[in-house]
mmCIF file of C-alpha atoms in Angstrom:
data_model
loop_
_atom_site.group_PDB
_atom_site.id
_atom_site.type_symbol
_atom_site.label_atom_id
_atom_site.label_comp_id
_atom_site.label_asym_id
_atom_site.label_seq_id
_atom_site.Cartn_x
_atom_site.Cartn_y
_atom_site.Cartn_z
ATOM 1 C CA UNK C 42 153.446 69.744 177.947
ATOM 2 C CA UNK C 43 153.694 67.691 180.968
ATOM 3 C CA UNK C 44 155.598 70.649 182.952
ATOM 4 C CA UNK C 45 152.461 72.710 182.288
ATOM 5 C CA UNK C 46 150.480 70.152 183.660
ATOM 6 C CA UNK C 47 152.455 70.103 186.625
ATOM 7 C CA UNK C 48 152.678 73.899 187.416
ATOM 8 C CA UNK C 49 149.098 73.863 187.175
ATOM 9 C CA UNK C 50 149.010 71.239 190.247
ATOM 10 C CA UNK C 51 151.652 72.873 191.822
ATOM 11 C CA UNK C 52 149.278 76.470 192.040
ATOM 12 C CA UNK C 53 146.524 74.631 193.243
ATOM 13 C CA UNK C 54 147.763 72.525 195.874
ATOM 14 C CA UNK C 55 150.286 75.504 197.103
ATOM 15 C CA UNK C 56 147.280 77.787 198.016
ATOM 16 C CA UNK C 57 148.270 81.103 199.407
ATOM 17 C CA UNK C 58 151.941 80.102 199.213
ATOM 18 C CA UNK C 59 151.828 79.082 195.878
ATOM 19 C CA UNK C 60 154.546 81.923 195.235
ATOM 20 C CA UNK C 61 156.797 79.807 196.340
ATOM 21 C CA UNK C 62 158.628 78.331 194.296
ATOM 22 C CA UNK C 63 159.332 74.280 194.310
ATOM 23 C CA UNK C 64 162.821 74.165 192.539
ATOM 24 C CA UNK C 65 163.981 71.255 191.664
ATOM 25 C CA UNK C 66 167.750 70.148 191.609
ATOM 26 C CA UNK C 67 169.310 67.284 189.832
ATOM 27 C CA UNK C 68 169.884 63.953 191.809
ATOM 28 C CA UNK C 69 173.709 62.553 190.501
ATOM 29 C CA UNK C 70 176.457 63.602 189.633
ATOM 30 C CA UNK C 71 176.218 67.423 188.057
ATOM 31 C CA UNK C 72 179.110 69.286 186.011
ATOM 32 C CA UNK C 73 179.270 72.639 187.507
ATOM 33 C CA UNK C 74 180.431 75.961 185.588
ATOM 34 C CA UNK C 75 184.551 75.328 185.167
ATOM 35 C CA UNK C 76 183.852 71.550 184.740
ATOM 36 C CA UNK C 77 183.827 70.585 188.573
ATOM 37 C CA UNK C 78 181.752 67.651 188.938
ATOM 38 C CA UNK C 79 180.133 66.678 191.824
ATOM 39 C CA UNK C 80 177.936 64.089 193.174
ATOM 40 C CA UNK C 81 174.444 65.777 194.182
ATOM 41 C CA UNK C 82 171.814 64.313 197.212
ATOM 42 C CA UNK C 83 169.863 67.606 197.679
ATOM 43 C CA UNK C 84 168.779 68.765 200.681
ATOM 44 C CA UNK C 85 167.157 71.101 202.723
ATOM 45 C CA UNK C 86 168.733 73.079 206.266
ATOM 46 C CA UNK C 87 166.456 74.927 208.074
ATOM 47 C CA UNK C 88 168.059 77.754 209.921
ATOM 48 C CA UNK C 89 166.357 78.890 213.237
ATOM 49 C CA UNK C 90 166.735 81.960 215.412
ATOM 50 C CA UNK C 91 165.735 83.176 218.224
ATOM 51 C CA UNK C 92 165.380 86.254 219.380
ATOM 52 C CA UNK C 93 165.897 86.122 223.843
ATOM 53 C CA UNK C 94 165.595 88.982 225.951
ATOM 54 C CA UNK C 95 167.660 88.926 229.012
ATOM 55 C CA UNK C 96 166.730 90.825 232.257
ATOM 56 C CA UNK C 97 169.150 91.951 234.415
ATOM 57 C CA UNK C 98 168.621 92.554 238.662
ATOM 58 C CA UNK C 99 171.540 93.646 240.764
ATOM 59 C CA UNK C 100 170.418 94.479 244.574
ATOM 60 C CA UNK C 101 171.666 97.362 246.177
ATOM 61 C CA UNK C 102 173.888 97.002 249.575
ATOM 62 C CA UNK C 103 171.307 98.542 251.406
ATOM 63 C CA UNK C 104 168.548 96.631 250.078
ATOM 64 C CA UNK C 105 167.430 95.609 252.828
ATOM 65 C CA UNK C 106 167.048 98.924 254.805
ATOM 66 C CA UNK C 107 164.850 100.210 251.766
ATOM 67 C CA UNK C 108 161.003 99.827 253.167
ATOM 68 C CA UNK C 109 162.233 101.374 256.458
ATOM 69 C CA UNK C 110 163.077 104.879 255.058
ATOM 70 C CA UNK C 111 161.145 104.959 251.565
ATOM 71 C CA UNK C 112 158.178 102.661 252.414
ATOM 72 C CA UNK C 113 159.028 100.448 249.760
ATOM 73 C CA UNK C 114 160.224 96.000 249.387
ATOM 74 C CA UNK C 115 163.683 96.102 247.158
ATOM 75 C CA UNK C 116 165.199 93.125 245.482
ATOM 76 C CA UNK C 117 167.111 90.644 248.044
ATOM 77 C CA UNK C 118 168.681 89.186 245.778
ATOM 78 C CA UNK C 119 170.493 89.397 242.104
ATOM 79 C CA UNK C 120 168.367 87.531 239.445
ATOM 80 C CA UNK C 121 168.410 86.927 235.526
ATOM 81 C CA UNK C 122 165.446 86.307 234.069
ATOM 82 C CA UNK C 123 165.452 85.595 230.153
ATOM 83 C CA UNK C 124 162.599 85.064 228.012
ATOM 84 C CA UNK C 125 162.224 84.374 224.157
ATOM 85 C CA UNK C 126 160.394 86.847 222.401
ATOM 86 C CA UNK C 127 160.427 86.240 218.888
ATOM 87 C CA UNK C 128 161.509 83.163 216.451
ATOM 88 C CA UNK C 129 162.450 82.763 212.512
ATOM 89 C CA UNK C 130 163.139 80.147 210.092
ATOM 90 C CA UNK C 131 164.506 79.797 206.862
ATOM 91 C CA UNK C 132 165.746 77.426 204.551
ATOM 92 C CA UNK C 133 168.714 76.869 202.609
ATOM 93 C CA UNK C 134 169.574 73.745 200.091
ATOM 94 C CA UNK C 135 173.100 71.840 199.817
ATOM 95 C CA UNK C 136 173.771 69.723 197.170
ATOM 96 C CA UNK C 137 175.214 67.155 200.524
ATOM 97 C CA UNK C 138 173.578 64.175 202.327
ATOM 98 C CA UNK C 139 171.056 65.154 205.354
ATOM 99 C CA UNK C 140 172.823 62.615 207.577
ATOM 100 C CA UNK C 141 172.585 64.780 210.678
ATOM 101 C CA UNK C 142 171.701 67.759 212.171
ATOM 102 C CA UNK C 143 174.330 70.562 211.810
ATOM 103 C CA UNK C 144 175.379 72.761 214.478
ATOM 104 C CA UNK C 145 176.328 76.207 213.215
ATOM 105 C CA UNK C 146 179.790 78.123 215.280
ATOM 106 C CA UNK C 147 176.912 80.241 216.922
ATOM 107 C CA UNK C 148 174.634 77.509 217.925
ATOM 108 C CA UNK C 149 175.207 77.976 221.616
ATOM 109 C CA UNK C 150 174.132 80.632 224.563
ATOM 110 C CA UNK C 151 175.380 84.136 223.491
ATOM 111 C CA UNK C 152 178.258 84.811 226.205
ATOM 112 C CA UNK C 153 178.517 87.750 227.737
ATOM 113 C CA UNK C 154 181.132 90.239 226.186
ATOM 114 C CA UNK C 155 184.411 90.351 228.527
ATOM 115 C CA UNK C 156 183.682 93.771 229.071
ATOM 116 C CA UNK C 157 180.247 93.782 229.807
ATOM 117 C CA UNK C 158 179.784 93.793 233.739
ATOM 118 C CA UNK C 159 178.715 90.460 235.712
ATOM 119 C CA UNK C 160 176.241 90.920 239.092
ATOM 120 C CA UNK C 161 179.210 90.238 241.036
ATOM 121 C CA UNK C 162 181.453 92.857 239.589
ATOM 122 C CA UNK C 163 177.943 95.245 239.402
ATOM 123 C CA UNK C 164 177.288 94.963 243.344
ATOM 124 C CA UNK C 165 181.055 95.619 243.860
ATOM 125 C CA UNK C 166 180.701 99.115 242.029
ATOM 126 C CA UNK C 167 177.327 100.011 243.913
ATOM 127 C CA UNK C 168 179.379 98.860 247.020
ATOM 128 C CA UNK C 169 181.912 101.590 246.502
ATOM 129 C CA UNK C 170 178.741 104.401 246.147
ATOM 130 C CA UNK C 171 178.880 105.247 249.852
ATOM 131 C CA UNK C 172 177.856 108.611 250.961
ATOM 132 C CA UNK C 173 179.945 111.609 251.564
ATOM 133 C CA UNK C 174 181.922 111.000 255.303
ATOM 134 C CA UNK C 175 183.361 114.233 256.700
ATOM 135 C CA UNK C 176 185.264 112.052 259.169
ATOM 136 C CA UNK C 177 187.772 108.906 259.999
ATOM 137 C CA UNK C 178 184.859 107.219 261.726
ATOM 138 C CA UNK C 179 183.604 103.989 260.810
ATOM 139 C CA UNK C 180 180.246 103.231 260.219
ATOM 140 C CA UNK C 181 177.916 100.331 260.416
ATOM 141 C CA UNK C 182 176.009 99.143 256.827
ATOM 142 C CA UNK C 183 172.614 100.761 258.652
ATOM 143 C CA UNK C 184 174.434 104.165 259.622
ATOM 144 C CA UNK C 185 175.602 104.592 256.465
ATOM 145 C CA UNK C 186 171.785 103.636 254.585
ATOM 146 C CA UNK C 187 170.770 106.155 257.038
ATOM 147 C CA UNK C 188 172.903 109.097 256.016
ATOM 148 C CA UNK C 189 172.344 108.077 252.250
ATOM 149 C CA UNK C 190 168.458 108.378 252.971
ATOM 150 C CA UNK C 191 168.780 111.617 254.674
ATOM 151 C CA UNK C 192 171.527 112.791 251.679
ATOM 152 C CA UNK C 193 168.697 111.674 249.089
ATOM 153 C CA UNK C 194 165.643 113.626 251.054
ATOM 154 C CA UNK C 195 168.057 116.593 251.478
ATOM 155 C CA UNK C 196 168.438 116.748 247.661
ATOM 156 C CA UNK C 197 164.719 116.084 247.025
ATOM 157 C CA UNK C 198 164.087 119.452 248.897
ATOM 158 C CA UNK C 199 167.006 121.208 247.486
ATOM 159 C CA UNK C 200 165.051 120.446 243.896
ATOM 160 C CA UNK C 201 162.267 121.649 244.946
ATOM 161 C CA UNK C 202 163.399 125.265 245.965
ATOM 162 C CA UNK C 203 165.131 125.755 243.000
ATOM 163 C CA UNK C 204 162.202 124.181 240.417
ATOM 164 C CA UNK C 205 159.812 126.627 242.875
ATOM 165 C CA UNK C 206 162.053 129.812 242.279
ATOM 166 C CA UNK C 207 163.698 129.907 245.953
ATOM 167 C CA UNK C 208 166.696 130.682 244.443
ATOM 168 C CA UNK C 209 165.633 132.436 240.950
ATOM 169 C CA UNK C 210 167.888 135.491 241.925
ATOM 170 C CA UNK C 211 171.355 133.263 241.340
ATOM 171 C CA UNK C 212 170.512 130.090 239.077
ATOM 172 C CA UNK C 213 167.975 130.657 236.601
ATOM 173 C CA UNK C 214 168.363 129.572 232.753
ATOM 174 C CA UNK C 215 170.586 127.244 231.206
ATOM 175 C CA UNK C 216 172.283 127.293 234.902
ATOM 176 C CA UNK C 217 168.924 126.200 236.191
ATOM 177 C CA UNK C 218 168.123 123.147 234.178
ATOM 178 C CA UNK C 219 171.665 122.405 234.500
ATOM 179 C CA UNK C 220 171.438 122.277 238.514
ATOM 180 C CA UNK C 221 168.583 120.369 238.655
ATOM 181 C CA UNK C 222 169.748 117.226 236.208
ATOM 182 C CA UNK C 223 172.748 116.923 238.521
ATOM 183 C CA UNK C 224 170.642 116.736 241.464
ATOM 184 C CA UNK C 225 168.379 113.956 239.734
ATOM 185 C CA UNK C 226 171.686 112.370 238.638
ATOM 186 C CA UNK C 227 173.097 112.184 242.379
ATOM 187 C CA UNK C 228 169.811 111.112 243.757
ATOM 188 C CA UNK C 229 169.634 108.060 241.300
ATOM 189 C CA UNK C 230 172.930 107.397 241.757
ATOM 190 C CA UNK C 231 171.921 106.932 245.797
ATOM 191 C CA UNK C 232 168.724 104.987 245.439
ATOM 192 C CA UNK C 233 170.560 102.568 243.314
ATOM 193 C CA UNK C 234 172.095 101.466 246.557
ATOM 194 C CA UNK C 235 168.613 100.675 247.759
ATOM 195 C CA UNK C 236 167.195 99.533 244.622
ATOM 196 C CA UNK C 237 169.619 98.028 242.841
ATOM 197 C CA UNK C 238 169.739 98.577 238.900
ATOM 198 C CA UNK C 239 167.876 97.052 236.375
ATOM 199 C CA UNK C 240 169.161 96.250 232.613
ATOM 200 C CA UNK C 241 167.376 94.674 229.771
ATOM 201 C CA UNK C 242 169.138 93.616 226.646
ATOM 202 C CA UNK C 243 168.071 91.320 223.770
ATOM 203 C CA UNK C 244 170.640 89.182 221.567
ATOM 204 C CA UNK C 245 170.061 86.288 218.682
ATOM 205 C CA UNK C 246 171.162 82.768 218.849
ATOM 206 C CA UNK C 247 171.328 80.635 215.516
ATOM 207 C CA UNK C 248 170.992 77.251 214.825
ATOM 208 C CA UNK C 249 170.680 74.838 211.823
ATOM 209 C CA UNK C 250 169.075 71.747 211.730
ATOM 210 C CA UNK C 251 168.578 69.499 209.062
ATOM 211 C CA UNK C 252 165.171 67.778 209.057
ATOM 212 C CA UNK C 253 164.770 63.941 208.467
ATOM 213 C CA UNK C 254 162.278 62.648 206.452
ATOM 214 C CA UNK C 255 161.502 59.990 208.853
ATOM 215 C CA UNK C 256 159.827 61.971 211.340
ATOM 216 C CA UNK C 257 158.382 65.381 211.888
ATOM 217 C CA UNK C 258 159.873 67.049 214.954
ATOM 218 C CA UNK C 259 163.246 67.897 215.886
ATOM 219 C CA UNK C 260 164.178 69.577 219.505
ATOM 220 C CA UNK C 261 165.855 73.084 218.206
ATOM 221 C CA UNK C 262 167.567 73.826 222.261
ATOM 222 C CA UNK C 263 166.474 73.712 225.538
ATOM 223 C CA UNK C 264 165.698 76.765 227.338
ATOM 224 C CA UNK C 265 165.096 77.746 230.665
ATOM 225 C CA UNK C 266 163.854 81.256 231.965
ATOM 226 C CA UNK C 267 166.618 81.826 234.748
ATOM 227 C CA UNK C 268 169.568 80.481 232.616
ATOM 228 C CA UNK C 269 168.380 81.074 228.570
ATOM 229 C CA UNK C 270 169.623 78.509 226.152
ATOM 230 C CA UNK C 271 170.662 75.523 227.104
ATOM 231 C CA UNK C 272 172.049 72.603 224.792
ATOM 232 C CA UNK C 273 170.179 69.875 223.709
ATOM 233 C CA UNK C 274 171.413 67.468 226.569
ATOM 234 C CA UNK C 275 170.578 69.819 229.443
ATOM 235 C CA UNK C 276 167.438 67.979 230.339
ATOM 236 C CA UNK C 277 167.294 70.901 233.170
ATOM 237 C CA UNK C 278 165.631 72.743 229.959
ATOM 238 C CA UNK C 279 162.113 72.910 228.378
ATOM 239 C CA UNK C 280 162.958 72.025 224.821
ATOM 240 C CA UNK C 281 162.150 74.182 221.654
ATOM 241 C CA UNK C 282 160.863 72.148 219.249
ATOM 242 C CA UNK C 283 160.837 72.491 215.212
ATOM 243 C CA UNK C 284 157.732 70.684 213.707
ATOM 244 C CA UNK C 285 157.404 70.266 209.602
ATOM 245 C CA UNK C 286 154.140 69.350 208.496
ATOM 246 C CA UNK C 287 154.785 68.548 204.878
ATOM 247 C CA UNK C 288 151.442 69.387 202.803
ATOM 248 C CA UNK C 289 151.765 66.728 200.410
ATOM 249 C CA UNK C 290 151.953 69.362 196.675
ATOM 250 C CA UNK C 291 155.563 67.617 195.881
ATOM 251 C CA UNK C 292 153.760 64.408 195.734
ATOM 252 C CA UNK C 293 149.863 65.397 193.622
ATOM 253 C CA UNK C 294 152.312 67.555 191.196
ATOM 254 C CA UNK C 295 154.271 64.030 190.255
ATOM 255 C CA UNK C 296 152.544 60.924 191.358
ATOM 256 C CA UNK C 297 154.985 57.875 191.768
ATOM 257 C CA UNK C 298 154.951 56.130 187.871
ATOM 258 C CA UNK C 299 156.603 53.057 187.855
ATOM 259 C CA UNK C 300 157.853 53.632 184.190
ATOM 260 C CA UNK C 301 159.443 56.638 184.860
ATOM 261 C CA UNK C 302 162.745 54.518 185.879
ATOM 262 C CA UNK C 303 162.617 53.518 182.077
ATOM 263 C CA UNK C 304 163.109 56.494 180.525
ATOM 264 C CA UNK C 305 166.255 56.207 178.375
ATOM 265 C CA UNK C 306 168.440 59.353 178.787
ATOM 266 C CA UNK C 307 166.266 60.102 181.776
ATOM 267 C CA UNK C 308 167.467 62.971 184.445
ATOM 268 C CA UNK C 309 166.492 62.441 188.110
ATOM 269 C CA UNK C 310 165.565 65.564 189.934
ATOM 270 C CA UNK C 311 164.599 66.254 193.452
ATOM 271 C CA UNK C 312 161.418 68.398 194.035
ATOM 272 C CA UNK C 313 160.912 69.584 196.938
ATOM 273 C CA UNK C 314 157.555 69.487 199.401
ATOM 274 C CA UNK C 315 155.883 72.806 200.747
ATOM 275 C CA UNK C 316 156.364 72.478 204.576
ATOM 276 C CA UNK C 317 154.708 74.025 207.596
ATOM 277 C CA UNK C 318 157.606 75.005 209.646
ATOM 278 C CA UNK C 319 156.472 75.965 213.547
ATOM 279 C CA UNK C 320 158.799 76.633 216.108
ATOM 280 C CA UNK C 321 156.942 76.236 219.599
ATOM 281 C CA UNK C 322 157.904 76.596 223.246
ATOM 282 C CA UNK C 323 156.305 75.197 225.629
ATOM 283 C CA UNK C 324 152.489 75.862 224.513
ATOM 284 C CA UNK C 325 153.348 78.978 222.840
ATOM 285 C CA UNK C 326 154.339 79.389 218.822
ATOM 286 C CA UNK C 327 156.958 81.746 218.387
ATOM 287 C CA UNK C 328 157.064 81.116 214.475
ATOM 288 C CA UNK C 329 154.724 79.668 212.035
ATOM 289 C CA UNK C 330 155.937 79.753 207.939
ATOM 290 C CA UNK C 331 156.233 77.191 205.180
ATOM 291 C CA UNK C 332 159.519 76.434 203.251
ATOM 292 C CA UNK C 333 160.439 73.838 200.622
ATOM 293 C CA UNK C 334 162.183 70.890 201.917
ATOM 294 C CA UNK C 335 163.702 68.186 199.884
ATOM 295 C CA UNK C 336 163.405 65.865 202.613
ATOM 296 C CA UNK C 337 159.844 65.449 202.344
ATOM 297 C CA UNK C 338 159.416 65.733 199.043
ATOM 298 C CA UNK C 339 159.523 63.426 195.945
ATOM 299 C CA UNK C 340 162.190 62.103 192.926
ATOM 300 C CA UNK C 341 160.887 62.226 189.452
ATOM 301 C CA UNK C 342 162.999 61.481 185.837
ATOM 302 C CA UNK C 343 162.323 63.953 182.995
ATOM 303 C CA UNK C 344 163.032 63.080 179.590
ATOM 304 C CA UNK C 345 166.279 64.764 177.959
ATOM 305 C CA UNK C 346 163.861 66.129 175.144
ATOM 306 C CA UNK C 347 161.511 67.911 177.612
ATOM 307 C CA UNK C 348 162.803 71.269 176.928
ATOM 308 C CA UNK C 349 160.315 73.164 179.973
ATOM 309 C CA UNK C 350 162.770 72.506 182.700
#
């Protein structure tokens, strides 16, 4: 039959996707189960995520005092840096007109949680990690890096009589181990007002774009590595482009026949085109897959007595 026929194309043109399967949905109205009737232009969305990873620097009050008593250059100054590190597609079909792209409720920067801390409020909290004063005195910001130095070396050496045994008589054990992760917990705590602190987290931003059939490349976002995701119409961005390359099977499985308008009782169904979907940035692609997409595929009428659909 002429649906054999066309499978067989389908298999050969699809190639290593040729698992994939090209459904095909009727064009027109369509009586769905419970007798709802609706009027059906399928097409394809293409849902993209990406996957950003967000890097987190908050300098330390004495940052710049570091290389003077540790020998080593802190961060001056509180930075984000983000950077996309992975990228998906998929598609999904609606029976509605691809008039425009979509934008999904999450298709915008991830915000930060209200109770997740901003630099500002960080360096306010490393602010209040000032050493030990045993008196009323003020002190300037250097005095003060100073002491914190000379509390962090006194710890250091501390450590290192108890890990050496200096004091195995009275702390050994449990009480041992015990002694010396509070020590390493105080001295962090004290470096991070030279250092700073450092936090990495990665979170997923979603959008949905409907592709047109009259071109080939859609701008996903912008994104930019000291601010993330941007809109589309924050030219301050690099954009993230989607590119379909359709491959042409919708079209060699059902060639265009100018009788097939004639066919009385005729359906029309949509098929559907395989489609090479990359997601790039900059000169780098972050996702490579193929999907069927209405969009760039073909219409073809069946005859009401072909009984293979």
């Amino acid at each position: 039959m002429r649906w054999a026929a066309c499978a067989a194309l389908l298999l050969a043109g699809a190639g290593s996707v040729s698992a994939q399967n090209l459904r095909l949905q009727p064009v027109g109205e369509v009586v769905r189960t419970g007798g709802e009737r609706i009027y059906s232009i399928p097409s394809t969305t293409l849902v993209v995520e990406l996957t950003v990873q967000k890097e987190t620097v908050v300098t330390g009050p004495y940052a710049r005092f570091a290389q003077k008593y540790f020998g080593v250059i802190a961060p001056l100054a509180d930075k984000e840096n983000y950077t996309i590190v992975a990228a998906a597609v998929r598609a999904e079909d609606t029976g509605r007109p691809a008039l425009r792209r979509e934008t999904a409720a999450d298709d915008r920067p991830a915000p930060a949680p209200a109770d997740r801390p901003r630099p500002q409020e960080e360096r306010g909290a490393l602010s209040r990690l000032q050493p030990d004063r045993m008196s009323m005195e003020s002190q300037s910001l250097e005095s003060a890096a100073q002491k914190a130095a000379e509390a962090i070396f006194y710890m250091r050496s501390r450590r290192a009589e108890l890990v050496l045994g200096d004091y195995a008589e009275t702390v050994y054990g449990a009480g041992l181990q015990t002694a010396v992760e509070r020590i390493d917990r105080m001295e962090r705590e004290y470096l991070e007002l030279f250092f700073g602190t450092q936090r990495t987290e990665t979170y997923r931003v979603t959008f949905r774009v409907v592709p047109d059939a009259a071109t080939t490349t859609s701008v996903v976002c912008r994104f930019r590595p000291d601010a993330g995701v941007l809109p589309n119409d924050d030219l301050s961005g690099e954009p993230v482009l989607l590119e379909c390359r359709p491959q042409g099977v919708a079209a060699r499985a059902y060639p265009t026949d100018p009788k097939a308008g004639k066919i009385k009782g005729g359906r029309e169904y949509a098929v559907p085109d395989l489609t090479d979907c990359r997601v790039s940035y900059g000169r780098e692609v972050l996702c490579n897959v193929v999907e069927p997409i209405y969009q760039y595929g073909v219409k073809t009428v069946v005859a009401p007595e072909d009984k293979s659909f």
